[in-house]
CSV table of C-alpha atoms in Angstrom, one decimal:
chain,number,residue,atom,x,y,z
J,160,MET,CA,117.4,93.4,67.7
J,161,ALA,CA,115.0,96.0,69.2
J,162,PRO,CA,111.5,94.7,69.7
J,163,THR,CA,108.9,95.9,67.2
J,164,LEU,CA,105.4,97.2,67.8
J,165,ASP,CA,102.5,94.9,67.1
J,166,PRO,CA,100.6,96.8,64.4
J,167,SER,CA,97.2,95.6,65.7
J,168,ILE,CA,97.6,97.8,68.8
J,169,GLU,CA,99.4,100.9,67.5
J,170,GLN,CA,96.4,103.0,66.5
J,171,PRO,CA,94.2,101.9,69.4
J,172,LEU,CA,97.0,102.6,71.8
J,173,ARG,CA,97.7,106.1,70.5
J,174,SER,CA,94.1,107.1,71.0
J,175,THR,CA,93.8,105.9,74.6
J,176,PRO,CA,93.5,108.6,77.2
J,177,LEU,CA,96.8,107.4,78.7
J,178,LEU,CA,98.7,108.1,75.6
J,179,ALA,CA,96.6,110.7,73.8
J,180,GLY,CA,98.1,113.5,75.9
J,181,LEU,CA,101.7,112.6,75.1
J,182,ASP,CA,103.6,114.2,72.2
J,183,ARG,CA,104.5,112.0,69.2
J,184,ALA,CA,108.0,111.4,70.4
J,185,ALA,CA,106.9,110.3,73.9
J,186,GLN,CA,104.2,108.0,72.4
J,187,ASP,CA,106.8,106.4,70.1
J,188,SER,CA,109.1,105.8,73.1
J,189,LEU,CA,106.3,104.0,74.9
J,190,LEU,CA,104.5,102.1,72.1
J,191,TRP,CA,107.1,99.4,71.2
J,192,ARG,CA,107.3,98.4,74.9
J,193,PHE,CA,103.7,97.2,74.9
J,194,ARG,CA,102.6,93.7,74.0
J,195,SER,CA,99.2,92.8,72.6
J,196,LEU,CA,96.8,90.5,74.5
J,197,PRO,CA,93.7,89.3,72.6
J,198,PHE,CA,91.1,87.8,75.0
J,199,GLU,CA,87.7,86.1,74.9
J,200,SER,CA,84.7,86.5,77.1
J,201,GLY,CA,85.3,84.8,80.5
J,202,ASP,CA,89.1,85.1,80.3
J,203,VAL,CA,90.6,86.1,83.7
J,204,LEU,CA,92.9,89.0,82.9
J,205,ILE,CA,93.9,89.6,86.5
J,206,ARG,CA,93.3,87.3,89.5
J,207,ALA,CA,93.3,88.7,93.1
J,208,GLY,CA,96.3,87.5,95.0
J,209,ASP,CA,98.5,86.9,92.0
J,210,ARG,CA,102.0,88.3,92.0
J,211,ASN,CA,102.3,90.0,88.7
J,212,SER,CA,103.0,93.6,88.0
J,213,ASP,CA,102.1,94.2,84.4
J,214,LEU,CA,100.0,97.3,83.5
J,215,PHE,CA,97.0,96.7,81.1
J,216,LEU,CA,95.4,99.1,78.8
J,217,LEU,CA,92.0,98.0,77.6
J,218,LEU,CA,91.8,98.7,73.8
J,219,GLU,CA,88.7,96.8,72.7
J,220,GLY,CA,86.0,95.1,74.6
J,221,PHE,CA,84.8,95.2,78.2
J,222,ALA,CA,85.9,93.7,81.5
J,223,ASP,CA,84.4,93.4,84.9
J,224,VAL,CA,86.3,94.1,88.2
J,225,TYR,CA,85.2,92.1,91.2
J,226,ALA,CA,86.3,92.7,94.8
J,227,ARG,CA,86.4,89.6,96.9
J,228,ALA,CA,85.0,89.2,100.5
J,229,GLY,CA,85.5,85.7,101.8
J,230,ASP,CA,83.9,83.2,99.4
J,231,LYS,CA,81.8,86.0,97.8
J,232,ARG,CA,82.6,88.7,95.4
J,233,TYR,CA,81.0,91.9,94.2
J,234,LEU,CA,81.1,93.8,90.9
J,235,VAL,CA,82.8,97.1,91.6
J,236,ALA,CA,83.6,98.3,88.1
J,237,ILE,CA,82.9,97.8,84.5
J,238,LEU,CA,85.8,98.7,82.3
J,239,ASP,CA,85.5,100.0,78.7
J,240,PRO,CA,88.1,100.7,76.1
J,241,GLY,CA,90.7,103.2,77.3
J,242,SER,CA,90.6,102.0,80.9
J,243,VAL,CA,93.9,101.3,82.7
J,244,LEU,CA,94.0,98.2,85.0
J,245,GLY,CA,96.6,96.7,87.2
J,246,GLU,CA,98.0,100.0,88.3
J,247,VAL,CA,98.3,99.0,92.0
J,248,SER,CA,100.8,96.2,91.5
J,249,PHE,CA,102.5,98.0,88.6
J,250,PHE,CA,103.5,100.9,90.8
J,251,ASP,CA,104.0,98.8,94.0
J,252,PRO,CA,105.2,95.3,92.9
J,253,SER,CA,105.4,94.2,96.5
J,254,ARG,CA,101.5,94.1,96.5
J,255,PRO,CA,99.7,91.2,95.0
J,256,ARG,CA,96.7,91.9,92.8
J,257,THR,CA,93.8,93.2,94.8
J,258,ALA,CA,90.8,92.3,92.6
J,259,ASP,CA,89.7,89.9,89.8
J,260,VAL,CA,89.3,91.3,86.3
J,261,VAL,CA,87.2,89.1,84.0
J,262,ALA,CA,86.6,89.8,80.3
J,263,SER,CA,82.9,90.2,79.6
J,264,SER,CA,83.3,90.3,75.9
J,265,PRO,CA,86.0,89.4,73.3
J,266,GLY,CA,88.6,92.1,73.1
J,267,LEU,CA,92.1,93.3,73.0
J,268,ALA,CA,94.4,94.7,75.7
J,269,ALA,CA,97.9,96.1,75.5
J,270,LEU,CA,100.3,95.0,78.3
J,271,LEU,CA,103.2,97.0,79.6
J,272,PRO,CA,105.6,95.0,81.7
J,273,ARG,CA,106.9,96.6,84.9
J,274,ALA,CA,110.4,96.0,83.6
J,275,ALA,CA,109.7,98.3,80.7
J,276,TYR,CA,108.8,101.1,83.1
J,277,ASP,CA,112.0,100.4,85.1
J,278,GLU,CA,113.9,101.0,81.9
J,279,LEU,CA,112.1,104.3,81.3
J,280,ILE,CA,113.0,105.3,84.9
J,281,ALA,CA,116.6,104.3,84.4
J,282,GLU,CA,116.8,106.3,81.2
J,283,GLN,CA,115.1,109.3,83.0
J,284,HIS,CA,112.9,109.2,79.9
J,285,PRO,CA,110.1,111.8,79.6
J,286,ALA,CA,107.6,109.0,78.8
J,287,ALA,CA,108.0,107.8,82.4
J,288,GLU,CA,106.8,111.2,83.7
J,289,SER,CA,103.9,111.2,81.2
J,290,LEU,CA,102.9,107.8,82.3
J,291,GLU,CA,103.1,108.7,86.0
J,292,ARG,CA,101.1,111.9,85.6
J,293,ALA,CA,98.4,110.2,83.5
J,294,VAL,CA,98.0,107.4,86.0
J,295,LEU,CA,98.0,109.9,88.9
J,296,GLN,CA,95.1,111.8,87.4
J,297,ALA,CA,93.1,108.6,86.6
J,298,VAL,CA,93.6,107.2,90.0
J,299,SER,CA,92.8,110.4,91.8
J,300,LEU,CA,89.4,110.6,89.9
J,301,ARG,CA,88.7,107.0,90.9
J,302,MET,CA,89.6,107.7,94.5
J,303,GLN,CA,87.1,110.6,94.6
J,304,TYR,CA,84.4,108.6,92.9
J,305,THR,CA,84.9,105.6,95.2
J,306,ASN,CA,84.7,107.6,98.4
J,307,GLU,CA,81.6,109.4,97.2
J,308,ALA,CA,80.0,106.0,96.4
J,309,LEU,CA,81.1,104.6,99.7
J,310,ALA,CA,79.6,107.4,101.7
J,311,GLU,CA,76.3,107.0,99.9
J,312,LEU,CA,76.3,103.2,100.4
J,313,LEU,CA,77.1,103.6,104.1
J,314,ASP,CA,74.3,106.1,104.4
J,315,THR,CA,71.8,103.7,103.1
J,316,HIS,CA,73.3,100.7,104.7
J,317,LYS,CA,72.3,102.1,108.1
J,318,SER,CA,68.7,102.3,107.0
J,319,GLY,CA,68.8,98.9,105.3
J,320,GLY,CA,68.2,100.1,101.8
J,321,LEU,CA,71.4,99.5,99.9
J,322,LEU,CA,69.7,98.1,96.8
J,323,ASP,CA,67.1,100.9,96.7
J,324,GLU,CA,70.0,103.5,97.0
J,325,LEU,CA,71.8,101.9,94.0
J,326,MET,CA,68.6,102.2,92.0
J,327,ARG,CA,68.0,105.8,93.2
J,328,MET,CA,71.5,106.9,92.3
J,329,TYR,CA,71.0,105.4,88.8
J,330,GLN,CA,67.7,107.2,88.4
J,331,LYS,CA,69.2,110.4,89.6
J,332,GLU,CA,71.8,110.2,86.9
J,333,GLU,CA,69.1,109.7,84.3
J,334,SER,CA,67.3,112.8,85.4
J,335,PRO,CA,67.7,116.0,83.2
M,141,MET,CA,113.4,112.2,111.1
M,142,SER,CA,111.6,113.4,108.0
M,143,ALA,CA,113.8,111.6,105.6
M,144,ASP,CA,113.5,108.4,107.6
M,145,VAL,CA,109.7,108.6,107.4
M,146,LEU,CA,109.7,109.4,103.7
M,147,ALA,CA,112.1,106.5,103.1
M,148,SER,CA,109.5,104.1,104.7
M,149,LEU,CA,106.8,105.1,102.1
M,150,ALA,CA,106.2,102.7,99.2
M,151,GLY,CA,107.4,104.4,96.1
M,152,LEU,CA,110.0,106.4,97.9
M,153,ARG,CA,111.9,103.4,99.2
M,154,GLU,CA,114.0,103.3,96.0
M,155,ALA,CA,114.8,107.0,96.0
M,156,GLY,CA,118.4,107.9,96.7
M,157,PRO,CA,119.5,109.6,99.9
M,158,THR,CA,120.0,112.9,98.1
M,159,ALA,CA,116.5,112.9,96.7
M,160,LEU,CA,115.0,112.0,100.0
M,161,GLY,CA,117.0,114.7,101.7
M,162,GLN,CA,115.7,117.3,99.1
M,163,LEU,CA,112.1,116.2,99.6
M,164,ALA,CA,112.4,116.0,103.4
M,165,ALA,CA,113.6,119.6,103.4
M,166,GLN,CA,110.3,120.7,102.0
M,167,PHE,CA,108.2,119.3,104.8
M,168,GLU,CA,107.6,120.7,108.3
M,169,SER,CA,106.3,118.6,111.2
M,170,ALA,CA,103.0,119.1,113.1
M,171,SER,CA,101.2,117.4,115.9
M,172,PHE,CA,97.5,116.8,116.5
M,173,ALA,CA,95.7,115.6,119.6
M,174,ASP,CA,93.1,112.8,119.7
M,175,GLY,CA,89.9,113.9,117.9
M,176,GLU,CA,91.4,117.0,116.5
M,177,LEU,CA,90.3,117.9,112.9
M,178,ILE,CA,93.3,118.0,110.6
M,179,CYS,CA,91.5,119.2,107.5
M,180,HIS,CA,87.9,119.8,106.6
M,181,GLU,CA,85.8,118.6,103.6
M,182,GLY,CA,85.1,121.5,101.4
M,183,ALA,CA,88.0,123.7,102.6
M,184,PRO,CA,90.8,124.6,100.1
M,185,ALA,CA,93.1,121.6,99.6
M,186,ASP,CA,96.2,123.6,100.1
M,187,THR,CA,98.4,121.1,102.0
M,188,LEU,CA,99.9,117.7,101.4
M,189,TYR,CA,100.4,115.5,104.5
M,190,VAL,CA,102.5,112.5,105.4
M,191,LEU,CA,101.2,110.6,108.5
M,192,ALA,CA,104.4,110.0,110.4
M,193,GLN,CA,102.9,108.5,113.6
M,194,GLY,CA,99.5,107.5,114.6
M,195,THR,CA,96.1,106.8,112.9
M,196,VAL,CA,93.6,109.1,111.2
M,197,GLN,CA,90.0,108.7,110.1
M,198,VAL,CA,88.9,109.7,106.7
M,199,ARG,CA,85.3,111.1,107.0
M,200,LYS,CA,83.0,112.0,104.2
M,201,ARG,CA,79.5,113.4,104.0
M,202,SER,CA,76.9,111.7,101.9
M,203,ASN,CA,74.3,113.7,100.0
M,204,SER,CA,72.0,113.5,103.0
M,205,GLY,CA,74.6,115.4,105.1
M,206,ARG,CA,75.5,112.5,107.3
M,207,GLU,CA,79.2,112.0,107.9
M,208,HIS,CA,80.7,108.5,107.6
M,209,ILE,CA,84.1,107.1,108.3
M,210,VAL,CA,85.1,105.8,104.9
M,211,ALA,CA,88.7,104.8,105.8
M,212,GLU,CA,91.3,104.6,108.6
M,213,LEU,CA,94.8,105.4,107.7
M,214,THR,CA,97.8,104.3,109.7
M,215,ALA,CA,101.4,105.6,109.5
M,216,PRO,CA,103.4,105.9,107.4
M,217,CYS,CA,101.3,107.1,104.5
M,218,PHE,CA,100.4,110.2,102.4
M,219,PHE,CA,97.0,111.8,102.6
M,220,GLY,CA,95.5,115.0,101.3
M,221,HIS,CA,96.9,114.6,97.8
M,222,VAL,CA,93.9,115.9,95.9
M,223,GLY,CA,95.2,119.4,96.1
M,224,VAL,CA,98.5,118.4,94.6
M,225,LEU,CA,96.9,117.5,91.3
M,226,SER,CA,94.8,120.6,90.9
M,227,VAL,CA,93.6,123.7,92.8
M,228,THR,CA,90.5,122.3,94.4
M,229,ASP,CA,88.7,121.7,97.7
M,230,ARG,CA,89.0,118.9,100.2
M,231,THR,CA,86.9,115.9,99.2
M,232,ALA,CA,86.9,114.5,102.7
M,233,SER,CA,87.7,115.5,106.3
M,234,ILE,CA,90.6,114.0,108.3
M,235,ARG,CA,90.4,113.6,112.1
M,236,ALA,CA,93.1,112.3,114.4
M,237,GLN,CA,92.4,109.0,116.1
M,238,GLY,CA,94.7,109.2,119.0
M,239,PRO,CA,97.8,111.5,119.1
M,240,VAL,CA,99.2,112.1,115.6
M,241,THR,CA,102.4,113.4,114.2
M,242,LEU,CA,102.5,114.7,110.6
M,243,LEU,CA,104.8,116.1,108.0
M,244,GLN,CA,103.2,118.7,105.9
M,245,MET,CA,104.0,120.6,102.7
M,246,SER,CA,102.0,123.3,100.8
M,247,ALA,CA,100.2,121.7,97.9
M,248,ARG,CA,101.5,124.4,95.7
M,249,ARG,CA,105.1,123.5,96.5
M,250,ALA,CA,104.3,119.8,95.9
M,251,ARG,CA,102.8,120.7,92.5
M,252,VAL,CA,106.0,122.5,91.6
M,253,ILE,CA,108.2,119.5,92.6
M,254,MET,CA,106.0,117.1,90.7
M,255,ARG,CA,105.9,119.2,87.5
M,256,THR,CA,109.3,120.8,87.3
M,257,GLY,CA,111.5,119.0,89.9
M,258,GLU,CA,114.6,117.0,89.0
M,259,PHE,CA,113.7,113.6,87.7
M,260,GLU,CA,115.4,111.8,90.6
M,261,VAL,CA,113.1,113.6,93.0
M,262,ALA,CA,109.9,114.2,91.0
M,263,SER,CA,109.5,110.6,89.7
M,264,PRO,CA,109.7,108.8,93.0
M,265,PHE,CA,107.4,111.5,94.5
M,266,ARG,CA,104.8,110.9,91.8
M,267,ARG,CA,105.2,107.2,92.2
M,268,ALA,CA,104.7,107.4,96.0
M,269,LEU,CA,101.5,109.5,95.5
M,270,ILE,CA,100.1,106.9,93.1
M,271,VAL,CA,100.9,104.1,95.4
M,272,ALA,CA,99.3,105.9,98.4
M,273,MET,CA,96.1,106.5,96.4
M,274,CYS,CA,96.0,102.9,95.1
M,275,GLN,CA,96.3,101.6,98.6
M,276,GLN,CA,93.4,103.8,99.8
M,277,LEU,CA,91.4,102.7,96.7
M,278,ALA,CA,92.0,99.1,97.6
M,279,GLN,CA,90.7,99.8,101.1
M,280,ALA,CA,87.6,101.5,99.8
M,281,THR,CA,86.9,98.7,97.4
M,282,ALA,CA,87.1,96.1,100.2
M,283,ALA,CA,84.7,98.2,102.2
M,284,VAL,CA,82.2,98.3,99.2
M,285,ALA,CA,82.5,94.5,98.9
M,286,SER,CA,81.9,94.0,102.6
M,287,LEU,CA,78.8,96.2,102.5
M,288,ALA,CA,77.6,94.2,99.5
M,289,VAL,CA,78.0,90.9,101.4
M,290,ASP,CA,76.1,92.4,104.4
M,291,ALA,CA,73.3,93.5,102.1
M,292,ASN,CA,73.2,90.1,100.4
M,293,VAL,CA,73.9,91.5,97.0
M,294,ALA,CA,77.3,89.9,96.6
M,295,GLU,CA,77.5,86.7,94.5
M,296,GLU,CA,78.9,83.3,95.5
M,297,TRP,CA,82.2,82.6,93.8
M,298,ARG,CA,84.5,79.6,93.4
M,299,GLU,CA,87.8,79.2,91.7
M,300,GLY,CA,87.1,78.4,88.0
M,301,ASP,CA,83.7,80.0,87.9
M,302,ASP,CA,84.7,82.5,85.2
M,303,GLU,CA,86.1,80.1,82.7
M,304,ASP,CA,82.7,79.1,81.3
M,305,GLY,CA,82.1,82.7,80.0
M,306,ASP,CA,78.5,82.7,81.1
M,307,ALA,CA,76.9,86.1,81.6
M,308,GLU,CA,76.6,87.0,85.2
M,309,ASP,CA,73.2,87.3,86.9
M,310,SER,CA,72.7,90.9,87.7
M,311,ILE,CA,70.8,92.6,90.5
M,312,LEU,CA,70.5,95.8,88.5
M,313,PRO,CA,69.9,96.6,84.9
M,314,ASP,CA,73.1,96.2,82.9
M,315,ASP,CA,73.2,99.9,82.1
M,316,ALA,CA,72.5,100.9,85.7
M,317,GLU,CA,75.5,99.0,86.9
M,318,GLU,CA,77.7,100.4,84.2
M,319,ARG,CA,76.7,104.0,85.0
M,320,LEU,CA,77.2,103.5,88.7
M,321,LEU,CA,80.4,101.6,88.7
M,322,LYS,CA,82.3,102.9,85.7
M,323,GLY,CA,85.8,104.1,86.5
M,324,LEU,CA,86.3,102.1,89.7
M,325,SER,CA,89.4,100.1,88.7
M,326,GLN,CA,91.8,99.6,91.5
M,327,VAL,CA,93.7,96.5,90.8
C-alpha cells in the first residue's frame, strides 16, 4: 500500500518556499514522501556529529542553530517557518551533522528521508530537479550572507569590537 | 584527467562514466602561480571553477574596505558557483596560495547544463554544487563560532543542556539576533 500524506502538513508544505515554486503535479509527487514531526520547545531536532541525512522543512514554530567550538557554542541562525534544515547531510550523507538545531517554541516540521530523494533520482522524476534547484538557490543566498557577515565580524574582531559591530549592524538595518 | 578530478567531488561520485565524460568535456584546464588573482570581487561572475590541485584563499571586503580571508579551499572542490545560478558579479575574490591547477567552464554553459541538460548529467551536477556550497558554509559557520569564542560571546554548553527548554540568555535583543542571523542554516 502506498504511504499517504499526513493531512496536518499538506497545506503548510504546499506554501513553503521550497514547494511553492513547483507545479501541482510535482508538489503531489513530493508531498506523500514527507513525514510530520511535531516538536516542543527545547527539543533537539538535529545534533552536531549525528549521522542522519533527513531533510527538514520547518512549517510552524522557531528553531535556533548553534555552531560548536570546543565546549562552547554560538547562535548562528534563528529559523522561522519555511526554512530548510539538514541540507548538508541530506545531499552528502557521508558528512555528519555540522550544527545543533534546537526548537525555541512548539512547532511542526516535515521530514523528507534521504531514501525518498534517492527514489526520485532513480525515477528521474522532475520533483528531484525542483528540489535540487530550490535548495541550490537557498544555500547560495546563505553562502553570500554568511561571507558578508564573516567579513564584517573579522573587520571588527581586529579592533576588538565584535559586540559593538553586531549592535551597529542591527541599528543600520533599522535605519530608513 | 578532468573526469578523474570530477569523479572525486562529492555529489559527482555516483555519476556514471558517461555523464562524467560529458561534463569533463565542457571544462578546460588552467594554471595559476602562487599569489595570482584568479577572480576578483565585483567582476562579472562568468566562470565556474573546479580546484584540481592546490589551495586558494577566498577573500572578501568588508564595508570598511578592508579585505579579509574568509576561507581557504583545498582541492578537489568547486568555487565561483554564484554566477551559475544567475547573471551577477563576484561576491568574493579568489587568490592562489601556492601553485594551482584548475578546471574552468563558462558560467553560461554551466547554467545550460543545469537547466536543460540530461537528467543523468544535470542532477549530479546540481548536487555537487549544493554539496560544495554546504561545505563552504560549514567552514564559514565554524569561523563565526571561533570568533565568538575569542570575543567571549559564545555560551558554555554541555550535553543535555537543551532538554529543559529554558530560554537562552542573550547578549543582544531578541529581535537584533533574529535580524542579524536569519537565514544562516547550514546543517
